[in-house]
Amino acid sequence: MEILSEIADNLLHLREKKPLIHHITNYVTVNDCANMTLAVGASPVMADDIGEVEEMVAFAAALVLNMGTLNLRTVDSMLAAGRKARKAGIPVIFDPVGVGATKLRTETAAAILREVRPSVIRGNMSEIKLLAGLKTDIKGVDSAAAEEDGEIIAAGLSRELDCVVAITGKRDIIAYRNRLCYIDNGHPSLAQVTGTGCMATSLIGCYCGVTDDWFCGAAAGILTMGLAGEVAQRSLRAGEGIGTFRVRLFDAVSTMLPEFILKEGKIHGVQIGN
Amino acid sequence: MEILSEIADNLLHLREKKPLIHHITNYVTVNDCANMTLAVGASPVMADDIGEVEEMVAFAAALVLNMGTLNLRTVDSMLAAGRKARKAGIPVIFDPVGVGATKLRTETAAAILREVRPSVIRGNMSEIKLLAGLKTDIKGVDSAAAEEDGEIIAAGLSRELDCVVAITGKRDIIAYRNRLCYIDNGHPSLAQVTGTGCMATSLIGCYCGVTDDWFCGAAAGILTMGLAGEVAQRSLRAGEGIGTFRVRLFDAVSTMLPEFILKEGKIHGVQIGN
Amino acid sequence: MEILSEIADNLLHLREKKPLIHHITNYVTVNDCANMTLAVGASPVMADDIGEVEEMVAFAAALVLNMGTLNLRTVDSMLAAGRKARKAGIPVIFDPVGVGATKLRTETAAAILREVRPSVIRGNMSEIKLLAGLKTDIKGVDSAAAEEDGEIIAAGLSRELDCVVAITGKRDIIAYRNRLCYIDNGHPSLAQVTGTGCMATSLIGCYCGVTDDWFCGAAAGILTMGLAGEVAQRSLRAGEGIGTFRVRLFDAVSTMLPEFILKEGKIHGVQIGN
């Protein structure tokens, strides 16, 4: 299908242009996000002080905001960098980690939606449901929500916020205006490594740094991570577990070829509405 | 011996229940702690802002406080989350990294002991000696103290604070009330990787998230780490060093079977007092 | 050549003495810096709170200041620890990550040069040019500058600040007073992993912790990292990429022998001036 070719092309563009991806993110998975950004071919910068984020984001091709380890210092930085990016036409990718788990997270996410108006939101089903105003089970930062009705929720939230909404899970769902797609790549082991969601968000940032089609950028990031999970899992031998799996994720992304995306990508797209 | 069966059973319970383990920890080894928590089968959350820690810990099955990179912001969060956990009956595992090295660390540890009253304390010999009020050589955050009289020190401190005290070193010692045990698993390479102490503390948190017998939980966490060190070391081939060793620690924990614990665990327990 | 023997000897001293290396560094690569410090045989401590850095640095054999993720809290800590180290004769290694990218970074670097007067500065060509007051292209934290005239710039800045200046790139250049050397080890894959620059700076700190010849210490750290890159690259098999490469860097440093340095080190030294 057509979107796969677009993704494969964007991978090539990305490796040629090496877009700078500014992250304001958490201290748990920040190293993984930087290395994943490098693995796919882009260039990471992780500045988060209020005294420099507006200057830094001005150089960037995309801004990733991830609220994995929120604190008051970086919330202000996220808002300032986000507003600046938005004004400059730089895409903002938002990962609302653990929204709903605490008041601080819920309020911060609301402030980012309102003041930054992100270009792409990527979350698990619990997080997206929460943003959509639905009741959901929250337990820490991992998803405990059922995956039914994901497309309706994603499409509804996308329409409400006029941004790309991506839900990752067993089957990933991406919605924007009258477009919707499903991705069936990935492997359950991805949930056994911390930060694979964050890394998917970073990859979305990398792709959105080279295309104006953010729906496609979101699909590209999630597909790349899903394929990496499959490659990593297949490579495991007896006695190897999540340590080796995690290392192989970076191997898989850094050696991924456009042809592989075309051959193994499982995207199923539909037009919705009119 | 009986405690080994209890540990093997707890590993199964842990993988079934996937307890949420809230960490307020350092930014050096936080990613390793999160991945080790996942590797054993639990679920990590690392929130540390004063604005959300009390809410977050209410969901958790255990709270890990690690003062590896102390700062004033997180000290308050540790105290607030710790008090809340204590009140709610959630076990608090305390890792007094580098206590004695600076006044800030010594005072923070004292405040945590006084205000939080942890359920389990795990440290190296230098750290535990310091907490016990003994003179010791402190040099940075690694232990330089002799390992003599560990059982007397551990038992004394345990009695004084009425909590489980675990000293890790060549031979690990765990004391609580009239129970004491030694663990002879592990490998010197564990000291060549940063954060193996922190990861052992996280594993204690994971096990204490599924058992009320915190003495056994402490032994389980330390034993799991020790066995992982042995498995990782045995797997190394020519040219492989601490990079590969570190990856294999996660492999070993994520693939560890209860039978392996029963077969390879070297715990020697004794009753003390009456 | 003679400096190679000196480096090989220092590696042995380092593993014997296990010097404590105090870092105030960024949260992106801090774990890698700690593990690289351990891999070469030294002992890391990463304390950064203003309430303890002066006490902590007093135990240290070297202090590493890295401004990868600057914030106002740690800038003060860097200045306080740096001044204290300088007064106590403890070498200070400074990594001016991203200087020139933002006003905050440029001003912080200036303050460190003025108030701390580092013993060694290690940066990429963009960063060193910026410190030398030359115009350069800055894009985030990775170097985009041409590598011409590196020796003139390094020697000039070294003379101006009376400290060792090291520029890492395809060919590394180290200058101090009337000494200059080139290192031709390394591999382009090193630029595909975040933190290899930071890790080189940490390795310089480790070597400077056992020698008063900081020119040699700087060369030793950079050479060790370059050789590790070559070993790691040679070890890769089909399907392995930057994930495995990164793991092998730690393997290579932890298993590096003095004989290997003597055999594979490519240092070309010259006397300059009179």
PDB file of C-alpha atoms in Angstrom, chain A:
ATOM      1  CA  MET A   1       0.000   0.000   0.000  1.00  0.00           C
ATOM      2  CA  GLU A   2       1.055   3.590  -0.680  1.00  0.00           C
ATOM      3  CA  ILE A   3       1.885   4.698   2.851  1.00  0.00           C
ATOM      4  CA  LEU A   4       4.558   2.021   3.122  1.00  0.00           C
ATOM      5  CA  SER A   5       6.464   3.504   0.169  1.00  0.00           C
ATOM      6  CA  GLU A   6       6.159   6.928   1.721  1.00  0.00           C
ATOM      7  CA  ILE A   7       7.627   5.599   4.972  1.00  0.00           C
ATOM      8  CA  ALA A   8      10.472   3.842   3.186  1.00  0.00           C
ATOM      9  CA  ASP A   9      11.266   7.069   1.324  1.00  0.00           C
ATOM     10  CA  ASN A  10      11.175   9.079   4.523  1.00  0.00           C
ATOM     11  CA  LEU A  11      13.707   6.748   6.119  1.00  0.00           C
ATOM     12  CA  LEU A  12      16.091   7.610   3.289  1.00  0.00           C
ATOM     13  CA  HIS A  13      15.414  11.340   3.573  1.00  0.00           C
ATOM     14  CA  LEU A  14      15.949  11.143   7.302  1.00  0.00           C
ATOM     15  CA  ARG A  15      19.361   9.537   6.933  1.00  0.00           C
ATOM     16  CA  GLU A  16      20.359  12.148   4.396  1.00  0.00           C
ATOM     17  CA  LYS A  17      19.125  15.217   6.259  1.00  0.00           C
ATOM     18  CA  LYS A  18      19.880  14.080   9.828  1.00  0.00           C
ATOM     19  CA  PRO A  19      17.224  16.347  11.361  1.00  0.00           C
ATOM     20  CA  LEU A  20      17.874  17.717  14.835  1.00  0.00           C
ATOM     21  CA  ILE A  21      15.236  16.441  17.275  1.00  0.00           C
ATOM     22  CA  HIS A  22      14.880  18.445  20.465  1.00  0.00           C
ATOM     23  CA  HIS A  23      13.600  16.404  23.409  1.00  0.00           C
ATOM     24  CA  ILE A  24      12.317  17.525  26.776  1.00  0.00           C
ATOM     25  CA  THR A  25      11.872  14.160  28.325  1.00  0.00           C
ATOM     26  CA  ASN A  26      12.235  11.986  31.389  1.00  0.00           C
ATOM     27  CA  TYR A  27      15.460  10.881  33.049  1.00  0.00           C
ATOM     28  CA  VAL A  28      14.517   7.187  32.978  1.00  0.00           C
ATOM     29  CA  THR A  29      14.660   6.559  29.239  1.00  0.00           C
ATOM     30  CA  VAL A  30      16.434   9.661  27.940  1.00  0.00           C
ATOM     31  CA  ASN A  31      19.572   7.768  26.943  1.00  0.00           C
ATOM     32  CA  ASP A  32      17.512   5.245  24.987  1.00  0.00           C
ATOM     33  CA  CYS A  33      15.630   8.039  23.225  1.00  0.00           C
ATOM     34  CA  ALA A  34      18.911   9.713  22.241  1.00  0.00           C
ATOM     35  CA  ASN A  35      20.394   6.461  20.968  1.00  0.00           C
ATOM     36  CA  MET A  36      17.218   5.535  19.094  1.00  0.00           C
ATOM     37  CA  THR A  37      17.235   8.957  17.439  1.00  0.00           C
ATOM     38  CA  LEU A  38      20.822   8.340  16.338  1.00  0.00           C
ATOM     39  CA  ALA A  39      20.035   4.764  15.296  1.00  0.00           C
ATOM     40  CA  VAL A  40      17.401   5.839  12.807  1.00  0.00           C
ATOM     41  CA  GLY A  41      19.740   8.513  11.434  1.00  0.00           C
ATOM     42  CA  ALA A  42      18.674  11.756  13.126  1.00  0.00           C
ATOM     43  CA  SER A  43      20.486  13.894  15.689  1.00  0.00           C
ATOM     44  CA  PRO A  44      19.219  14.290  19.284  1.00  0.00           C
ATOM     45  CA  VAL A  45      19.482  17.229  21.678  1.00  0.00           C
ATOM     46  CA  MET A  46      17.996  16.969  25.184  1.00  0.00           C
ATOM     47  CA  ALA A  47      18.170  20.499  26.651  1.00  0.00           C
ATOM     48  CA  ASP A  48      15.474  21.207  29.250  1.00  0.00           C
ATOM     49  CA  ASP A  49      16.358  24.365  31.149  1.00  0.00           C
ATOM     50  CA  ILE A  50      13.900  27.218  30.832  1.00  0.00           C
ATOM     51  CA  GLY A  51      16.878  29.481  30.151  1.00  0.00           C
ATOM     52  CA  GLU A  52      17.711  27.794  26.860  1.00  0.00           C
ATOM     53  CA  VAL A  53      14.862  25.710  25.480  1.00  0.00           C
ATOM     54  CA  GLU A  54      13.389  28.419  23.278  1.00  0.00           C
ATOM     55  CA  GLU A  55      16.747  29.111  21.686  1.00  0.00           C
ATOM     56  CA  MET A  56      17.476  25.424  21.250  1.00  0.00           C
ATOM     57  CA  VAL A  57      14.151  24.482  19.695  1.00  0.00           C
ATOM     58  CA  ALA A  58      14.664  27.130  17.032  1.00  0.00           C
ATOM     59  CA  PHE A  59      17.371  24.914  15.474  1.00  0.00           C
ATOM     60  CA  ALA A  60      15.241  21.793  15.630  1.00  0.00           C
ATOM     61  CA  ALA A  61      13.237  19.977  12.976  1.00  0.00           C
ATOM     62  CA  ALA A  62      10.868  18.565  15.604  1.00  0.00           C
ATOM     63  CA  LEU A  63      10.215  18.804  19.338  1.00  0.00           C
ATOM     64  CA  VAL A  64       9.399  15.786  21.509  1.00  0.00           C
ATOM     65  CA  LEU A  65       7.654  16.423  24.845  1.00  0.00           C
ATOM     66  CA  ASN A  66       7.509  13.404  27.142  1.00  0.00           C
ATOM     67  CA  MET A  67       6.156  13.650  30.666  1.00  0.00           C
ATOM     68  CA  GLY A  68       7.602  10.394  32.051  1.00  0.00           C
ATOM     69  CA  THR A  69       9.202  12.042  35.074  1.00  0.00           C
ATOM     70  CA  LEU A  70       7.410  15.326  35.403  1.00  0.00           C
ATOM     71  CA  ASN A  71       8.608  18.057  37.654  1.00  0.00           C
ATOM     72  CA  LEU A  72       7.650  21.677  37.985  1.00  0.00           C
ATOM     73  CA  ARG A  73      10.952  22.870  36.515  1.00  0.00           C
ATOM     74  CA  THR A  74      10.521  21.002  33.252  1.00  0.00           C
ATOM     75  CA  VAL A  75       6.783  21.583  32.900  1.00  0.00           C
ATOM     76  CA  ASP A  76       7.497  25.269  32.338  1.00  0.00           C
ATOM     77  CA  SER A  77      10.235  24.370  29.870  1.00  0.00           C
ATOM     78  CA  MET A  78       7.869  22.110  27.946  1.00  0.00           C
ATOM     79  CA  LEU A  79       5.274  24.840  27.661  1.00  0.00           C
ATOM     80  CA  ALA A  80       7.785  27.499  26.607  1.00  0.00           C
ATOM     81  CA  ALA A  81       9.524  25.294  24.041  1.00  0.00           C
ATOM     82  CA  GLY A  82       6.204  23.954  22.797  1.00  0.00           C
ATOM     83  CA  ARG A  83       4.693  27.397  22.203  1.00  0.00           C
ATOM     84  CA  LYS A  84       7.836  28.520  20.432  1.00  0.00           C
ATOM     85  CA  ALA A  85       7.894  25.419  18.211  1.00  0.00           C
ATOM     86  CA  ARG A  86       4.226  25.787  17.391  1.00  0.00           C
ATOM     87  CA  LYS A  87       4.717  29.418  16.381  1.00  0.00           C
ATOM     88  CA  ALA A  88       7.686  28.494  14.192  1.00  0.00           C
ATOM     89  CA  GLY A  89       5.818  25.673  12.471  1.00  0.00           C
ATOM     90  CA  ILE A  90       8.008  22.982  14.049  1.00  0.00           C
ATOM     91  CA  PRO A  91       6.031  19.793  14.732  1.00  0.00           C
ATOM     92  CA  VAL A  92       5.509  18.910  18.392  1.00  0.00           C
ATOM     93  CA  ILE A  93       5.157  15.253  19.358  1.00  0.00           C
ATOM     94  CA  PHE A  94       3.590  14.699  22.760  1.00  0.00           C
ATOM     95  CA  ASP A  95       3.854  11.565  24.899  1.00  0.00           C
ATOM     96  CA  PRO A  96       1.446  11.931  27.850  1.00  0.00           C
ATOM     97  CA  VAL A  97       3.124   9.265  30.008  1.00  0.00           C
ATOM     98  CA  GLY A  98       0.966   8.266  32.945  1.00  0.00           C
ATOM     99  CA  VAL A  99      -1.694  10.925  32.393  1.00  0.00           C
ATOM    100  CA  GLY A 100      -4.529  10.259  34.821  1.00  0.00           C
ATOM    101  CA  ALA A 101      -2.273   8.575  37.374  1.00  0.00           C
ATOM    102  CA  THR A 102      -1.871  11.846  39.279  1.00  0.00           C
ATOM    103  CA  LYS A 103      -3.401  15.304  39.264  1.00  0.00           C
ATOM    104  CA  LEU A 104      -0.028  16.802  38.282  1.00  0.00           C
ATOM    105  CA  ARG A 105       0.103  14.654  35.155  1.00  0.00           C
ATOM    106  CA  THR A 106      -3.488  15.285  34.189  1.00  0.00           C
ATOM    107  CA  GLU A 107      -3.152  19.034  34.618  1.00  0.00           C
ATOM    108  CA  THR A 108       0.149  19.162  32.768  1.00  0.00           C
ATOM    109  CA  ALA A 109      -1.260  17.219  29.854  1.00  0.00           C
ATOM    110  CA  ALA A 110      -4.239  19.579  29.746  1.00  0.00           C
ATOM    111  CA  ALA A 111      -1.930  22.602  29.739  1.00  0.00           C
ATOM    112  CA  ILE A 112       0.150  21.144  26.903  1.00  0.00           C
ATOM    113  CA  LEU A 113      -2.940  20.349  24.826  1.00  0.00           C
ATOM    114  CA  ARG A 114      -4.306  23.838  25.411  1.00  0.00           C
ATOM    115  CA  GLU A 115      -1.180  25.972  25.135  1.00  0.00           C
ATOM    116  CA  VAL A 116       1.026  23.970  22.769  1.00  0.00           C
ATOM    117  CA  ARG A 117      -1.535  22.157  20.641  1.00  0.00           C
ATOM    118  CA  PRO A 118       0.738  19.235  19.654  1.00  0.00           C
ATOM    119  CA  SER A 119       0.994  17.945  16.092  1.00  0.00           C
ATOM    120  CA  VAL A 120       1.037  14.302  17.153  1.00  0.00           C
ATOM    121  CA  ILE A 121       0.030  12.581  20.395  1.00  0.00           C
ATOM    122  CA  ARG A 122       1.204   9.026  21.045  1.00  0.00           C
ATOM    123  CA  GLY A 123       0.066   7.075  24.049  1.00  0.00           C
ATOM    124  CA  ASN A 124      -1.207   3.702  25.194  1.00  0.00           C
ATOM    125  CA  MET A 125      -4.932   3.014  25.370  1.00  0.00           C
ATOM    126  CA  SER A 126      -5.234   4.162  29.017  1.00  0.00           C
ATOM    127  CA  GLU A 127      -3.552   7.457  28.291  1.00  0.00           C
ATOM    128  CA  ILE A 128      -5.492   8.246  25.129  1.00  0.00           C
ATOM    129  CA  LYS A 129      -8.796   7.292  26.752  1.00  0.00           C
ATOM    130  CA  LEU A 130      -8.009   9.612  29.623  1.00  0.00           C
ATOM    131  CA  LEU A 131      -7.234  12.489  27.268  1.00  0.00           C
ATOM    132  CA  ALA A 132     -10.488  11.757  25.466  1.00  0.00           C
ATOM    133  CA  GLY A 133     -12.329  12.250  28.742  1.00  0.00           C
ATOM    134  CA  LEU A 134     -13.263   8.602  29.179  1.00  0.00           C
ATOM    135  CA  LYS A 135     -13.052   6.615  32.382  1.00  0.00           C
ATOM    136  CA  THR A 136     -10.166   4.172  32.359  1.00  0.00           C
ATOM    137  CA  ASP A 137      -8.088   2.063  34.710  1.00  0.00           C
ATOM    138  CA  ILE A 138      -4.825   3.729  35.516  1.00  0.00           C
ATOM    139  CA  LYS A 139      -2.119   1.880  37.395  1.00  0.00           C
ATOM    140  CA  GLY A 140       1.227   3.651  37.333  1.00  0.00           C
ATOM    141  CA  VAL A 141       2.407   4.380  33.817  1.00  0.00           C
ATOM    142  CA  ASP A 142       1.573   1.123  32.045  1.00  0.00           C
ATOM    143  CA  SER A 143      -1.699   0.582  30.238  1.00  0.00           C
ATOM    144  CA  ALA A 144      -4.367  -1.524  31.855  1.00  0.00           C
ATOM    145  CA  ALA A 145      -7.209  -0.534  29.535  1.00  0.00           C
ATOM    146  CA  ALA A 146      -9.046  -2.755  27.122  1.00  0.00           C
ATOM    147  CA  GLU A 147      -8.232  -2.145  23.488  1.00  0.00           C
ATOM    148  CA  GLU A 148     -11.793  -2.092  22.142  1.00  0.00           C
ATOM    149  CA  ASP A 149     -13.123   0.869  20.267  1.00  0.00           C
ATOM    150  CA  GLY A 150      -9.634   2.280  19.829  1.00  0.00           C
ATOM    151  CA  GLU A 151     -10.376   3.634  16.366  1.00  0.00           C
ATOM    152  CA  ILE A 152     -13.452   5.521  17.516  1.00  0.00           C
ATOM    153  CA  ILE A 153     -11.569   7.026  20.430  1.00  0.00           C
ATOM    154  CA  ALA A 154      -8.526   7.931  18.354  1.00  0.00           C
ATOM    155  CA  ALA A 155     -10.595   9.460  15.566  1.00  0.00           C
ATOM    156  CA  GLY A 156     -12.725  11.387  18.028  1.00  0.00           C
ATOM    157  CA  LEU A 157      -9.778  12.825  19.933  1.00  0.00           C
ATOM    158  CA  SER A 158      -7.992  13.636  16.693  1.00  0.00           C
ATOM    159  CA  ARG A 159     -11.020  15.577  15.470  1.00  0.00           C
ATOM    160  CA  GLU A 160     -11.425  17.364  18.786  1.00  0.00           C
ATOM    161  CA  LEU A 161      -7.788  18.479  18.956  1.00  0.00           C
ATOM    162  CA  ASP A 162      -7.091  18.600  15.217  1.00  0.00           C
ATOM    163  CA  CYS A 163      -3.897  16.594  15.602  1.00  0.00           C
ATOM    164  CA  VAL A 164      -2.643  13.127  14.778  1.00  0.00           C
ATOM    165  CA  VAL A 165      -3.557  10.644  17.522  1.00  0.00           C
ATOM    166  CA  ALA A 166      -1.675   7.367  17.791  1.00  0.00           C
ATOM    167  CA  ILE A 167      -2.547   4.554  20.182  1.00  0.00           C
ATOM    168  CA  THR A 168       0.075   1.854  20.550  1.00  0.00           C
ATOM    169  CA  GLY A 169      -0.812  -1.597  21.776  1.00  0.00           C
ATOM    170  CA  LYS A 170      -1.216  -5.076  20.340  1.00  0.00           C
ATOM    171  CA  ARG A 171      -2.644  -3.420  17.232  1.00  0.00           C
ATOM    172  CA  ASP A 172      -1.543   0.182  16.784  1.00  0.00           C
ATOM    173  CA  ILE A 173      -4.092   2.743  15.598  1.00  0.00           C
ATOM    174  CA  ILE A 174      -3.342   6.106  14.024  1.00  0.00           C
ATOM    175  CA  ALA A 175      -6.023   8.671  13.196  1.00  0.00           C
ATOM    176  CA  TYR A 176      -6.043  12.094  11.605  1.00  0.00           C
ATOM    177  CA  ARG A 177      -8.960  13.874   9.963  1.00  0.00           C
ATOM    178  CA  ASN A 178     -10.373  11.435   7.427  1.00  0.00           C
ATOM    179  CA  ARG A 179      -7.468   9.004   7.602  1.00  0.00           C
ATOM    180  CA  LEU A 180      -7.043   6.006   9.864  1.00  0.00           C
ATOM    181  CA  CYS A 181      -4.586   3.156   9.812  1.00  0.00           C
ATOM    182  CA  TYR A 182      -3.749   0.047  11.766  1.00  0.00           C
ATOM    183  CA  ILE A 183      -0.281  -1.388  12.256  1.00  0.00           C
ATOM    184  CA  ASP A 184       0.103  -5.060  13.095  1.00  0.00           C
ATOM    185  CA  ASN A 185       3.837  -5.215  13.602  1.00  0.00           C
ATOM    186  CA  GLY A 186       5.541  -5.491  16.984  1.00  0.00           C
ATOM    187  CA  HIS A 187       6.047  -8.129  19.639  1.00  0.00           C
ATOM    188  CA  PRO A 188       4.882  -8.503  23.262  1.00  0.00           C
ATOM    189  CA  SER A 189       8.518  -8.360  24.440  1.00  0.00           C
ATOM    190  CA  LEU A 190       8.471  -4.628  23.654  1.00  0.00           C
ATOM    191  CA  ALA A 191       6.356  -4.172  26.780  1.00  0.00           C
ATOM    192  CA  GLN A 192       9.058  -5.903  28.859  1.00  0.00           C
ATOM    193  CA  VAL A 193      11.611  -3.149  28.204  1.00  0.00           C
ATOM    194  CA  THR A 194      11.200   0.285  29.718  1.00  0.00           C
ATOM    195  CA  GLY A 195      11.005   3.150  27.272  1.00  0.00           C
ATOM    196  CA  THR A 196       9.885   1.407  24.098  1.00  0.00           C
ATOM    197  CA  GLY A 197       6.888   3.728  24.065  1.00  0.00           C
ATOM    198  CA  CYS A 198       9.152   6.737  24.604  1.00  0.00           C
ATOM    199  CA  MET A 199      11.447   5.513  21.828  1.00  0.00           C
ATOM    200  CA  ALA A 200       8.498   5.131  19.452  1.00  0.00           C
ATOM    201  CA  THR A 201       7.587   8.727  20.229  1.00  0.00           C
ATOM    202  CA  SER A 202      11.168   9.815  19.522  1.00  0.00           C
ATOM    203  CA  LEU A 203      11.092   7.949  16.210  1.00  0.00           C
ATOM    204  CA  ILE A 204       7.863   9.767  15.307  1.00  0.00           C
ATOM    205  CA  GLY A 205       9.727  12.998  16.017  1.00  0.00           C
ATOM    206  CA  CYS A 206      12.562  11.920  13.719  1.00  0.00           C
ATOM    207  CA  TYR A 207      10.238  11.170  10.816  1.00  0.00           C
ATOM    208  CA  CYS A 208       8.143  14.300  11.376  1.00  0.00           C
ATOM    209  CA  GLY A 209      11.420  16.193  11.108  1.00  0.00           C
ATOM    210  CA  VAL A 210      11.544  15.321   7.393  1.00  0.00           C
ATOM    211  CA  THR A 211       7.913  15.261   6.298  1.00  0.00           C
ATOM    212  CA  ASP A 212       4.942  17.592   6.597  1.00  0.00           C
ATOM    213  CA  ASP A 213       2.619  14.608   6.531  1.00  0.00           C
ATOM    214  CA  TRP A 214       2.550  13.973  10.276  1.00  0.00           C
ATOM    215  CA  PHE A 215       0.049  11.142   9.951  1.00  0.00           C
ATOM    216  CA  CYS A 216       2.630   9.341   7.872  1.00  0.00           C
ATOM    217  CA  GLY A 217       5.401  10.415  10.279  1.00  0.00           C
ATOM    218  CA  ALA A 218       3.494   8.898  13.194  1.00  0.00           C
ATOM    219  CA  ALA A 219       2.917   5.667  11.305  1.00  0.00           C
ATOM    220  CA  ALA A 220       6.581   5.559  10.287  1.00  0.00           C
ATOM    221  CA  GLY A 221       7.859   5.893  13.849  1.00  0.00           C
ATOM    222  CA  ILE A 222       5.540   3.257  15.228  1.00  0.00           C
ATOM    223  CA  LEU A 223       6.152   0.880  12.337  1.00  0.00           C
ATOM    224  CA  THR A 224       9.932   1.223  12.721  1.00  0.00           C
ATOM    225  CA  MET A 225       9.711   0.361  16.410  1.00  0.00           C
ATOM    226  CA  GLY A 226       7.360  -2.558  15.743  1.00  0.00           C
ATOM    227  CA  LEU A 227       9.619  -4.016  13.070  1.00  0.00           C
ATOM    228  CA  ALA A 228      12.621  -3.590  15.347  1.00  0.00           C
ATOM    229  CA  GLY A 229      10.773  -5.573  18.013  1.00  0.00           C
ATOM    230  CA  GLU A 230      10.167  -8.406  15.565  1.00  0.00           C
ATOM    231  CA  VAL A 231      13.774  -8.467  14.358  1.00  0.00           C
ATOM    232  CA  ALA A 232      15.110  -8.336  17.911  1.00  0.00           C
ATOM    233  CA  GLN A 233      12.851 -11.150  19.047  1.00  0.00           C
ATOM    234  CA  ARG A 234      13.746 -13.403  16.124  1.00  0.00           C
ATOM    235  CA  SER A 235      17.449 -12.957  16.857  1.00  0.00           C
ATOM    236  CA  LEU A 236      17.273 -14.326  20.412  1.00  0.00           C
ATOM    237  CA  ARG A 237      18.944 -17.591  21.262  1.00  0.00           C
ATOM    238  CA  ALA A 238      18.573 -19.824  24.322  1.00  0.00           C
ATOM    239  CA  GLY A 239      19.351 -17.988  27.547  1.00  0.00           C
ATOM    240  CA  GLU A 240      18.900 -14.551  25.993  1.00  0.00           C
ATOM    241  CA  GLY A 241      16.158 -12.372  27.428  1.00  0.00           C
ATOM    242  CA  ILE A 242      15.217  -8.742  27.710  1.00  0.00           C
ATOM    243  CA  GLY A 243      18.798  -7.492  28.074  1.00  0.00           C
ATOM    244  CA  THR A 244      19.817  -8.788  24.674  1.00  0.00           C
ATOM    245  CA  PHE A 245      16.406  -7.978  23.196  1.00  0.00           C
ATOM    246  CA  ARG A 246      16.896  -4.337  24.157  1.00  0.00           C
ATOM    247  CA  VAL A 247      20.351  -4.161  22.549  1.00  0.00           C
ATOM    248  CA  ARG A 248      18.992  -5.701  19.359  1.00  0.00           C
ATOM    249  CA  LEU A 249      16.282  -3.046  19.086  1.00  0.00           C
ATOM    250  CA  PHE A 250      19.000  -0.481  18.430  1.00  0.00           C
ATOM    251  CA  ASP A 251      20.795  -2.862  16.072  1.00  0.00           C
ATOM    252  CA  ALA A 252      17.594  -3.404  14.120  1.00  0.00           C
ATOM    253  CA  VAL A 253      16.793   0.275  13.706  1.00  0.00           C
ATOM    254  CA  SER A 254      20.352   1.257  12.806  1.00  0.00           C
ATOM    255  CA  THR A 255      20.552  -1.418  10.105  1.00  0.00           C
ATOM    256  CA  MET A 256      16.964  -1.170   8.838  1.00  0.00           C
ATOM    257  CA  LEU A 257      16.606  -0.872   5.073  1.00  0.00           C
ATOM    258  CA  PRO A 258      13.710   0.700   3.178  1.00  0.00           C
ATOM    259  CA  GLU A 259      13.206  -2.621   1.371  1.00  0.00           C
ATOM    260  CA  PHE A 260      12.643  -4.319   4.698  1.00  0.00           C
ATOM    261  CA  ILE A 261       9.925  -1.829   5.576  1.00  0.00           C
ATOM    262  CA  LEU A 262       8.241  -2.460   2.241  1.00  0.00           C
ATOM    263  CA  LYS A 263       8.448  -6.203   2.689  1.00  0.00           C
ATOM    264  CA  GLU A 264       7.538  -6.616   6.346  1.00  0.00           C
ATOM    265  CA  GLY A 265       5.419  -3.588   7.187  1.00  0.00           C
ATOM    266  CA  LYS A 266       1.832  -4.503   8.039  1.00  0.00           C
ATOM    267  CA  ILE A 267      -0.175  -1.342   7.647  1.00  0.00           C
ATOM    268  CA  HIS A 268      -3.832  -1.429   6.843  1.00  0.00           C
ATOM    269  CA  GLY A 269      -5.289   1.981   6.010  1.00  0.00           C
ATOM    270  CA  VAL A 270      -8.835   3.179   5.605  1.00  0.00           C
ATOM    271  CA  GLN A 271     -10.575   6.404   4.648  1.00  0.00           C
ATOM    272  CA  ILE A 272     -13.145   7.551   7.135  1.00  0.00           C
ATOM    273  CA  GLY A 273     -15.879  10.166   6.851  1.00  0.00           C
ATOM    274  CA  ASN A 274     -16.013  11.921   3.517  1.00  0.00           C
TER     275      ASN A 274
END
